[in-house]
Coordinates of C-alpha atoms and ligand atoms in Angstrom, one line a residue:
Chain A
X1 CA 88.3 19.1 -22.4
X2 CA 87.7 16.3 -19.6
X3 CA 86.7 13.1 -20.1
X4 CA 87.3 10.2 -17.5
X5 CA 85.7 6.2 -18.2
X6 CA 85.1 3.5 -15.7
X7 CA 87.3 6.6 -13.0
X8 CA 87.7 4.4 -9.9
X9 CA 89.9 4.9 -5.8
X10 CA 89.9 2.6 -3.8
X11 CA 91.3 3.5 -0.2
X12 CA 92.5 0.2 1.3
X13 CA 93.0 0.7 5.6
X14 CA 94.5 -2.4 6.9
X15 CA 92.1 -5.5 5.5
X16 CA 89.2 -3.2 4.9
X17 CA 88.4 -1.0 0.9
X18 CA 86.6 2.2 1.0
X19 CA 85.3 2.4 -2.2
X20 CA 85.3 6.3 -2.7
X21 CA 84.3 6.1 -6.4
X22 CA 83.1 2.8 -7.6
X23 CA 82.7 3.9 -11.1
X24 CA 82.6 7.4 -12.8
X25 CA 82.6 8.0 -16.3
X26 CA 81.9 11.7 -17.6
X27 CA 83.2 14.3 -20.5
X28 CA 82.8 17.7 -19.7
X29 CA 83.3 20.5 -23.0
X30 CA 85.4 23.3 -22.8
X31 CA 83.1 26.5 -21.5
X32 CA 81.2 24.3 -19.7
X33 CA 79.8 25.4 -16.5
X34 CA 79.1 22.3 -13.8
X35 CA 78.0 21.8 -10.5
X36 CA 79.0 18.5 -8.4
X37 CA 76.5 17.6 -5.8
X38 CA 75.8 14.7 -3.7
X39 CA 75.9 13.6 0.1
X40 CA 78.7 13.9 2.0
X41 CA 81.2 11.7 2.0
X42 CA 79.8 10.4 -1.7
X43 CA 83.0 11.2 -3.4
X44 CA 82.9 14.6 -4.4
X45 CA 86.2 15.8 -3.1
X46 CA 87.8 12.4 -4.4
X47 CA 86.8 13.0 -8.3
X48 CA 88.2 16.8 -7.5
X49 CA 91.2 16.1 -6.3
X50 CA 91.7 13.3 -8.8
X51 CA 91.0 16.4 -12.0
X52 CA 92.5 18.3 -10.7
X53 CA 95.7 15.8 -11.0
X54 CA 96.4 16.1 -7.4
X55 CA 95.8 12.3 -7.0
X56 CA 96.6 9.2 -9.1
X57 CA 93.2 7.1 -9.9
X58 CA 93.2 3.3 -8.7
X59 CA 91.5 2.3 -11.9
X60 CA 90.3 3.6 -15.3
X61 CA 91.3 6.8 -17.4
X62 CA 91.3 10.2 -17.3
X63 CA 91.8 12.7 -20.3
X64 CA 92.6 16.0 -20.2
X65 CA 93.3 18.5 -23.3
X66 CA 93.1 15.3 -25.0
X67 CA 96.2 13.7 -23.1
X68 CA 96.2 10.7 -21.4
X69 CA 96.8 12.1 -17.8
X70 CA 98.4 8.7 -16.5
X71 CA 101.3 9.0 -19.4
X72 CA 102.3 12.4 -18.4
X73 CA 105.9 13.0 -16.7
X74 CA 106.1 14.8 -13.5
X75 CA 106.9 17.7 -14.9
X76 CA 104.4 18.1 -17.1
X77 CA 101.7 17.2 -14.8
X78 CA 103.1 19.9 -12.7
X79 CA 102.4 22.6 -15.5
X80 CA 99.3 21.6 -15.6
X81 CA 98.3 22.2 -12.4
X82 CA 100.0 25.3 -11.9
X83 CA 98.9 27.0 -15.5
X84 CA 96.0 24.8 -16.8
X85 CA 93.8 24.5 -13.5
X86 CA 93.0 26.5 -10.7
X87 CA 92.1 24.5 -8.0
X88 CA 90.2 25.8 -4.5
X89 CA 90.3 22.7 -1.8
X90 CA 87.7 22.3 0.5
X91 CA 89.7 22.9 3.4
X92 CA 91.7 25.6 2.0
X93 CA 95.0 24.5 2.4
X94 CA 96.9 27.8 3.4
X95 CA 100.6 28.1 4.3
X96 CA 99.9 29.1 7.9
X97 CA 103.1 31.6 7.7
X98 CA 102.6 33.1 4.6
X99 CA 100.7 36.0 4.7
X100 CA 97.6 36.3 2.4
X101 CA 99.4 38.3 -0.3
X102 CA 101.9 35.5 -0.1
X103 CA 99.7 32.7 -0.3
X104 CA 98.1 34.5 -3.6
X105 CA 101.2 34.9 -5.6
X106 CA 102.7 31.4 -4.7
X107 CA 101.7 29.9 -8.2
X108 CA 103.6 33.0 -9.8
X109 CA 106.4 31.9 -7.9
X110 CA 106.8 28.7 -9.5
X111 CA 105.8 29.5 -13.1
X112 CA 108.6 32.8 -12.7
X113 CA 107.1 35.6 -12.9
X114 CA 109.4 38.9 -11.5
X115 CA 108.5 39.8 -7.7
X116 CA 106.9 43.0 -8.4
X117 CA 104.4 41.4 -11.2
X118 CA 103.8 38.5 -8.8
X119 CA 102.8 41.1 -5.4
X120 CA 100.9 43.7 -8.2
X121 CA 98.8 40.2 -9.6
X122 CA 98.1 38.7 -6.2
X123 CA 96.9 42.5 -4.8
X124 CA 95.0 42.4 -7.7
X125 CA 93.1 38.5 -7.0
X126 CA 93.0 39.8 -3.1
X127 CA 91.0 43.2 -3.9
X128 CA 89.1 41.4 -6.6
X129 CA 87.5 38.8 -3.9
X130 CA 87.3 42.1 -0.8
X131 CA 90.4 41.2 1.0
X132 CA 92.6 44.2 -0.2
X133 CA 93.1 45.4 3.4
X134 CA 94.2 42.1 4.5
X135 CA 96.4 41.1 2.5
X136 CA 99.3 41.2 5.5
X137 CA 97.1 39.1 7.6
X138 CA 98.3 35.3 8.3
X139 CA 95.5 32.7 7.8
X140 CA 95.1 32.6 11.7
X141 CA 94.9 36.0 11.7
X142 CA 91.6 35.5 9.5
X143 CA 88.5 34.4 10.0
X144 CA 86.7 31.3 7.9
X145 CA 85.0 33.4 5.6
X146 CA 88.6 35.5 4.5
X147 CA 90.8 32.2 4.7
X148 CA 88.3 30.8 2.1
X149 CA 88.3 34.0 -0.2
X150 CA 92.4 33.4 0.3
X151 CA 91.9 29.9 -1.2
X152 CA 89.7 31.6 -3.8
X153 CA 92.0 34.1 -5.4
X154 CA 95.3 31.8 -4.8
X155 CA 93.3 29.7 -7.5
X156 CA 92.2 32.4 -9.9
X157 CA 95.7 34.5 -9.8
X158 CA 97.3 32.2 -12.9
X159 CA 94.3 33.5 -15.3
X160 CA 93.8 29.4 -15.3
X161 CA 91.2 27.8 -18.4
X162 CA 89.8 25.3 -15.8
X163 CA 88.5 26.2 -12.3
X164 CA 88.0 23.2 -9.9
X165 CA 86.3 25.0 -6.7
X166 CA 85.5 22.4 -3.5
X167 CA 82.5 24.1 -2.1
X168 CA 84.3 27.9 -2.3
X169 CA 81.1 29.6 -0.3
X170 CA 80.6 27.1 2.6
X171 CA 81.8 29.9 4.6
X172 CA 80.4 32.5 3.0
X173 CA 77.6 34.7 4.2
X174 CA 74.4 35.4 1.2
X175 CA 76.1 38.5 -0.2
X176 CA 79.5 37.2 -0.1
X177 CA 78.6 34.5 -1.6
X178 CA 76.5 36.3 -4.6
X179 CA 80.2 38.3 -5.1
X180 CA 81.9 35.3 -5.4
X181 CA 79.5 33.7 -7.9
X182 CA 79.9 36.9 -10.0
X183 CA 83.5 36.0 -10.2
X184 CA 83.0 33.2 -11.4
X185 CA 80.7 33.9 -13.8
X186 CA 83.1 36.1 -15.2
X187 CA 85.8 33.5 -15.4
X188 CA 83.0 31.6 -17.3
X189 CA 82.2 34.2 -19.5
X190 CA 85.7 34.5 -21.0
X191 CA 85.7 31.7 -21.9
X192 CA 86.9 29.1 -19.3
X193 CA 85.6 25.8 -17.9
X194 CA 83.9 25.7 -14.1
X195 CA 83.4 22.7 -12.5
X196 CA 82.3 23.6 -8.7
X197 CA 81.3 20.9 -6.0
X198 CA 78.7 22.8 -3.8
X199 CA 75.6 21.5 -1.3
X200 CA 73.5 24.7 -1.9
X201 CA 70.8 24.8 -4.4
X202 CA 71.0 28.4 -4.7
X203 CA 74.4 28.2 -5.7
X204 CA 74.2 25.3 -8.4
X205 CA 71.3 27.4 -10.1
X206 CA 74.2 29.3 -11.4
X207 CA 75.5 26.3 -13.2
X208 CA 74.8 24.9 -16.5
X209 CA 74.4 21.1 -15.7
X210 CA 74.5 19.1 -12.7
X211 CA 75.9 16.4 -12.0
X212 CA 74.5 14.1 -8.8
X213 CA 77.4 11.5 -7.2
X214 CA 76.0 8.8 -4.4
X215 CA 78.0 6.2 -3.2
X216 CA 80.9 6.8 -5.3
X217 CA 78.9 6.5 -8.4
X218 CA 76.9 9.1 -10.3
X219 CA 73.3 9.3 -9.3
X220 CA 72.0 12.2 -12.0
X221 CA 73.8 14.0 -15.0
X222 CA 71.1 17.0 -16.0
X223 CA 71.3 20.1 -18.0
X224 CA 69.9 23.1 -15.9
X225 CA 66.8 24.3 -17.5
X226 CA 66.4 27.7 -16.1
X227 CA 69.8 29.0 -17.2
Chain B
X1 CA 73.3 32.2 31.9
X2 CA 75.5 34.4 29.9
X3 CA 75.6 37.8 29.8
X4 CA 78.3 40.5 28.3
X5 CA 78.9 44.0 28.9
X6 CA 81.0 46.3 26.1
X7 CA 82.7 43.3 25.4
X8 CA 85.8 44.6 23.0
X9 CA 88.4 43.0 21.3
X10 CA 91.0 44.1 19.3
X11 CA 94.2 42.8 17.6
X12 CA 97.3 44.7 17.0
X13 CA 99.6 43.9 14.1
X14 CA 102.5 46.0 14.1
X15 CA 101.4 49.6 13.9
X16 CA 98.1 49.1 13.1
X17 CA 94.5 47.6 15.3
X18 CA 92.2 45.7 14.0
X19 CA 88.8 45.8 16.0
X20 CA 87.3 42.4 15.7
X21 CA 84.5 43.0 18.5
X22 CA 83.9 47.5 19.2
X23 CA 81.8 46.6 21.8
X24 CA 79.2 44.1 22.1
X25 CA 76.7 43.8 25.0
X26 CA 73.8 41.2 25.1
X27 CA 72.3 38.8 27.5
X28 CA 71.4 34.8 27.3
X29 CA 69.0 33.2 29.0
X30 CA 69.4 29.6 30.1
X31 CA 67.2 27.4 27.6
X32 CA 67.6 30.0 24.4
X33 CA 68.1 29.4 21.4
X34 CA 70.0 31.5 19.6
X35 CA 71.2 32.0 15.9
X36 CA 74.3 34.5 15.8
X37 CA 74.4 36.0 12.0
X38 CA 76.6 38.7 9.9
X39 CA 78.7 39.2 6.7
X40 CA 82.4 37.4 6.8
X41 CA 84.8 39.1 9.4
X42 CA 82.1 40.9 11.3
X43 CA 83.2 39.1 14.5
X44 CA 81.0 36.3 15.2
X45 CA 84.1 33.4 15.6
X46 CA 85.7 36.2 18.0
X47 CA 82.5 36.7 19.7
X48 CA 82.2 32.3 19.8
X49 CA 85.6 32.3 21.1
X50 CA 85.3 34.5 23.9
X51 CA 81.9 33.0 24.9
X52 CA 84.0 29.7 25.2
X53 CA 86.1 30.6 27.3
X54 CA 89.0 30.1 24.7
X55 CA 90.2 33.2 24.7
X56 CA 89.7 36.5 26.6
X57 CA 88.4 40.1 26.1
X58 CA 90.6 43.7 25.3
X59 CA 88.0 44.7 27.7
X60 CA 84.3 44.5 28.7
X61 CA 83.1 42.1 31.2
X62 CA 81.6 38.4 30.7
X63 CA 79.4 36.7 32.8
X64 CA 78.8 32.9 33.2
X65 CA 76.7 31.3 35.4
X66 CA 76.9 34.5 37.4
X67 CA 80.2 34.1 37.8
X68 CA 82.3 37.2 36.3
X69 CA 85.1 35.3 33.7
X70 CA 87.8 37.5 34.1
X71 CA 87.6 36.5 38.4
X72 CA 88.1 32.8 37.4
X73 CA 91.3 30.8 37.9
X74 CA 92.7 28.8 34.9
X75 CA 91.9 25.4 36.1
X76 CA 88.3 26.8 37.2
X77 CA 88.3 28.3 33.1
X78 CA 89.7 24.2 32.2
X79 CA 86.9 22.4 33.9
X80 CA 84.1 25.2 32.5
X81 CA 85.2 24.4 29.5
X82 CA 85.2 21.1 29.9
X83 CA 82.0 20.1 31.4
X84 CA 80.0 23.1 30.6
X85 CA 80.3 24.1 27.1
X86 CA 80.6 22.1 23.9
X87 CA 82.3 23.8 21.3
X88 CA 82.1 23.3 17.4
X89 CA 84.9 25.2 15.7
X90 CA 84.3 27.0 12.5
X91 CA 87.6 24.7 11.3
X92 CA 87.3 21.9 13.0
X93 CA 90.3 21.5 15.2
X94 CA 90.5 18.2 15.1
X95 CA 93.9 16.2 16.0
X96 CA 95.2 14.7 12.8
X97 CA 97.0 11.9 14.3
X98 CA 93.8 10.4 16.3
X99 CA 91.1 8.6 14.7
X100 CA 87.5 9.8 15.0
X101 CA 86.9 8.0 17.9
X102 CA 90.1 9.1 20.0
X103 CA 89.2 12.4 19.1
X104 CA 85.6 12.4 20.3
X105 CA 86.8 10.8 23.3
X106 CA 89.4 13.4 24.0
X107 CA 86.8 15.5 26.5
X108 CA 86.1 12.6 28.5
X109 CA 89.9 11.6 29.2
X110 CA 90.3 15.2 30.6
X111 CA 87.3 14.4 33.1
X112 CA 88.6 11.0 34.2
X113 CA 85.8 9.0 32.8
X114 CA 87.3 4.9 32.5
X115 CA 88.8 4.0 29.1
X116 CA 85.8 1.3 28.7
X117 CA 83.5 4.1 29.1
X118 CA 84.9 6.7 27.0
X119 CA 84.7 4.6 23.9
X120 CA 81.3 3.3 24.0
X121 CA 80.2 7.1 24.8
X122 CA 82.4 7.9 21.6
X123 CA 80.7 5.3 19.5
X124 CA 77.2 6.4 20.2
X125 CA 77.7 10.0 19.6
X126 CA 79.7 8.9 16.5
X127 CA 76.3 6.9 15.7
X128 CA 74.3 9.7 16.4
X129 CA 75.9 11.7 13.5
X130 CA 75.7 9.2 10.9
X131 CA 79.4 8.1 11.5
X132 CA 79.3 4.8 13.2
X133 CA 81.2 2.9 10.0
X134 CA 83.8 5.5 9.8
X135 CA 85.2 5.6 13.8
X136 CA 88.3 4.3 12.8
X137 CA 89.5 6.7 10.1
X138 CA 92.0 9.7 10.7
X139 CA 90.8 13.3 9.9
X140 CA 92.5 13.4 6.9
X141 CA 90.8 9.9 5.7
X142 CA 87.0 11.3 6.1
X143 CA 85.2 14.0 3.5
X144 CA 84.8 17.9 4.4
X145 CA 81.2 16.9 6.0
X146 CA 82.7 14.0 7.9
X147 CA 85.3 16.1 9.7
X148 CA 82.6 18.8 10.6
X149 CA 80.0 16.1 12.4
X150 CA 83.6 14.4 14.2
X151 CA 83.6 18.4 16.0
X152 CA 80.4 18.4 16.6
X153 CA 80.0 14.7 18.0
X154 CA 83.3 15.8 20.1
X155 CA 81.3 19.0 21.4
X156 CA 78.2 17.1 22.6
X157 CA 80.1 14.1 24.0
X158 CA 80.5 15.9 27.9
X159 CA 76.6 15.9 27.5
X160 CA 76.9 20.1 27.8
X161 CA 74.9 22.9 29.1
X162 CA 75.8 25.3 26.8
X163 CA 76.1 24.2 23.2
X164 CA 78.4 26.9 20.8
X165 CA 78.7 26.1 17.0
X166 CA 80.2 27.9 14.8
X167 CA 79.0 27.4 11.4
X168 CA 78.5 23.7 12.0
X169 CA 76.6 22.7 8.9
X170 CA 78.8 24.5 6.1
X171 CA 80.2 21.4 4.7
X172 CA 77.3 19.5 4.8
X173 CA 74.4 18.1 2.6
X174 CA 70.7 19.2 3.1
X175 CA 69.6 16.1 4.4
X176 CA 72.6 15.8 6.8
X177 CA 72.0 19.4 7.8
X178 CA 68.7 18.4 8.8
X179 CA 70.2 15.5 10.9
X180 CA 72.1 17.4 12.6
X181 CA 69.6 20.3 13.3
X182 CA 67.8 17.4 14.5
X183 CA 70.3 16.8 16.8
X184 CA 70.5 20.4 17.9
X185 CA 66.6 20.7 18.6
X186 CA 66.9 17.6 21.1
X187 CA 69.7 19.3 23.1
X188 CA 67.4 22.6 23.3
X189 CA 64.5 20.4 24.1
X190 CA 66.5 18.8 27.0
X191 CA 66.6 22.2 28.4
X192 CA 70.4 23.4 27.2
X193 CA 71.4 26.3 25.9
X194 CA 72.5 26.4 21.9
X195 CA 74.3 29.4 20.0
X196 CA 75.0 28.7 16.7
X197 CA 77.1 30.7 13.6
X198 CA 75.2 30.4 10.8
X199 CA 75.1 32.1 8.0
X200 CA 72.2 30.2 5.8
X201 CA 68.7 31.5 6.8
X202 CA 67.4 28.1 6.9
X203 CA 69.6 26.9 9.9
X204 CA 68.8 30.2 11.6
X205 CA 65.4 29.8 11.2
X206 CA 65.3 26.9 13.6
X207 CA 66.7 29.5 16.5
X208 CA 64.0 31.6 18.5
X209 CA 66.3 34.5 18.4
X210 CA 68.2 36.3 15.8
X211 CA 72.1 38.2 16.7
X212 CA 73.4 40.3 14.0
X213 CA 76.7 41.6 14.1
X214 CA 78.3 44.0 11.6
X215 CA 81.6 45.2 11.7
X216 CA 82.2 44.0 15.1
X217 CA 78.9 45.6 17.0
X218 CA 75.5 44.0 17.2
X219 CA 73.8 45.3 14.4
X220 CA 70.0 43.7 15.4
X221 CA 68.9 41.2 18.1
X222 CA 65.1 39.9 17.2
X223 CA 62.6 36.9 18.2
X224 CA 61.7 34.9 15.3
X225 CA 58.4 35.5 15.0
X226 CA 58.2 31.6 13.4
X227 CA 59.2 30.0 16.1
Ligands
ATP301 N1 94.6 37.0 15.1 C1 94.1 38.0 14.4 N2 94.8 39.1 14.1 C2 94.3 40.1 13.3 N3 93.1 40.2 12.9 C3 92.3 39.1 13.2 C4 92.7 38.0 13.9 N4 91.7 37.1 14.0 C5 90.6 37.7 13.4 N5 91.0 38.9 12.8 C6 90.1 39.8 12.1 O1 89.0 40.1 12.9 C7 87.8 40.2 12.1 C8 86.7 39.3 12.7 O2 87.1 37.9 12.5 P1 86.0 36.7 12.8 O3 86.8 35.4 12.6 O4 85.4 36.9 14.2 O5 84.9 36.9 11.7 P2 83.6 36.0 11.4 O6 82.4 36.9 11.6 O7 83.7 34.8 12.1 O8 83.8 35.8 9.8 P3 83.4 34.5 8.9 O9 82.0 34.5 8.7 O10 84.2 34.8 7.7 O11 83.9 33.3 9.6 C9 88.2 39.8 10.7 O12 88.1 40.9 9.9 C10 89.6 39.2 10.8 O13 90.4 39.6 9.7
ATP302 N1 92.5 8.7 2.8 C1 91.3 8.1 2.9 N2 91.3 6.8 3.5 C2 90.1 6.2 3.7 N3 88.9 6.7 3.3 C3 88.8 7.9 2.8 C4 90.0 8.7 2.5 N4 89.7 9.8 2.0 C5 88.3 9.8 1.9 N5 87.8 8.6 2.3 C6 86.4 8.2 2.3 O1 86.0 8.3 1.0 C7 84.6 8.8 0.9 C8 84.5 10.0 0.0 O2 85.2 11.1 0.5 P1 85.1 12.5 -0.2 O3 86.0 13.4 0.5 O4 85.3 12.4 -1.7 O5 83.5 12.9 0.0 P2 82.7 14.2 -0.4 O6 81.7 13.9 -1.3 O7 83.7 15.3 -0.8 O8 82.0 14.6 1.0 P3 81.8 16.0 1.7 O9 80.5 16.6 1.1 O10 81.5 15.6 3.2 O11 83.0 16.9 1.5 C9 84.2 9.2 2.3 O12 83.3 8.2 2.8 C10 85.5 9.1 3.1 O13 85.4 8.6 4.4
MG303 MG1 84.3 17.1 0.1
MG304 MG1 83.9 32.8 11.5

């Protein structure tokens, strides 16, 4: 469902490069289940953002659904994100005066779905993750832990086939956390693909296969053998 | 060094009260070390933020330094803040138009240290968190984990007493957690006082005393027998 060869960005800050992926090539099936690890600042979050078509490579390709991503039009790289993948960033990226309900439904908005089916789906998401009695609270007006459950369900409300979750239970206590995982188990279970960066060992023993980035390049590709 | 009595705090959105803190009484020793734990929302950012001096209690009393809080007058609150505590936010805070080093510098222009001066103390404690190649960048050009050690190389810059961290390894790597608990166990070593979020048992096993809060009240307060 996702293959990228020779996947390559290049940051370039007045005469200096940062190389934040040097060179990544990996297909990943549909169902699978995979866990992105590595060091911080190895380029996790850069061969996220760039699956999850939020970002433009600075070299090599990237196919998704069997598409060459870089021929697509706007538009239809906009579909994509909005009904193919649900993405949760690392740093949540909330509207800070939307409420949480609000947040939630915002990918209804664009595909047009009627306001009552978009405020029933995203109550739904918001009780589904243990935020159903805060679902009127602003992100300020919650704390790390609720903001990142926000991010969580905003991702999962479009019934998307591919989940792209930046490190959704960094602020997570044990048995949030184990909730959260159920979830996506779930999602995985019906069918879906998974791909989840995370730094916890606990949490990647959910996965299928892990793959290890270092430098911008990938250290380790291994199927899990305990699951 | 720090002590609070019924410390409450509530917020009140329209017609209804959320209680963030019911009432929360404990007492800190100068030189603890002190690991504050609890599921998401239980109040332990609230609790951090009102230790800090960043925001201020629906009622209860808190005592720094034997000094009574509530009695202080705002520049008095500015220059505790400044000089005494160093605070890692659970989010960061970091100011996105400033690159690492102007914004690990920031607590040393407020105490009139020289510009000369400011930097090189920037650049070591920049150094001193593995980030001494990336000084230059903006917040949004650095990874999750990058961001989190700018905070908490901001926090330690004023050389602090009191050392509040709220979840200051959630983006980050085992082996850069370790550095940075490193980091921490020098500070308590030097005879300062560290309270840190956590909510992985690993980081909180490096504390010599356990807080847990549920639903806004302390819900046990232990040694760790380990330690
Ligand atoms: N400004 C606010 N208005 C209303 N409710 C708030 C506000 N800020 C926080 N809360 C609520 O207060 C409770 C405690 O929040 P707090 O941020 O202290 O939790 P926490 O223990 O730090 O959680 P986490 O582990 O998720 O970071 C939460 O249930 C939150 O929804
Ligand atoms: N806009 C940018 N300009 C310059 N350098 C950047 C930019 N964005 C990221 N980088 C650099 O690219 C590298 C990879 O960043 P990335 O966010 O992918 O890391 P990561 O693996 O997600 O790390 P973490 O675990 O800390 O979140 C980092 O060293 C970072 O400093
Ligand atoms: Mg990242
Ligand atoms: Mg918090």
């Amino acid at each position: 469902i996702i293959t990228v060869n020779d996947l390559r960005k290049t940051y370039t800050m007045g005469l200096n490069q940062v190389h934040a992926l040097k060179s990544v090539s990996v297909a990943v099936e549909k169902n699978e289940y995979v866990a992105l690890m590595g060091p911080s600042g190895s380029g996790k979050s850069t061969l996220m953002n760039l699956l999850g078509c939020l970002d433009t490579p600075t070299a090599g390709e990237y196919i998704l659904n069997g598409i060459n991503v870089s021929t697509m039009e706007d538009s239809e790289l906009a579909e994509v994100r909005n009904k193919e993948i649900g993405f949760v960033f690392q740093t949540f990226n909330l509207l800070p005066r939307l409420s949480a309900l609000e947040n939630v439904a915002l990918p209804l908005v664009y595909n047009g779905t009627s306001k009552s089916k978009r405020l029933a789906r995203a109550q739904e998401v918001l009780e589904m993750v243990g935020l159903g009695d805060r679902t009127d609270h602003k992100p300020n007006e919650l704390s790390g832990g609720q903001r990142q459950r926000v991010a969580i369900a905003r991702a999962l409300v479009n019934d998307p086939a591919i989940i792209l979750a930046d490190e959704p239970t960094g602020n997570l206590d044990t048995k949030t956390s184990i909730e959260i995982m159920g979830i996506f188990e779930e999602i995985h279970k019906a069918g879906n693909t998974v791909i989840l960066v995370t730094h916890e060992p606990d949490i990647a023993e959910h996965a299928h296969r892990v793959i290890r980035l270092r430098d911008g390049l990938v250290e380790s590709d291994e199927r899990n053998e305990n699951v």
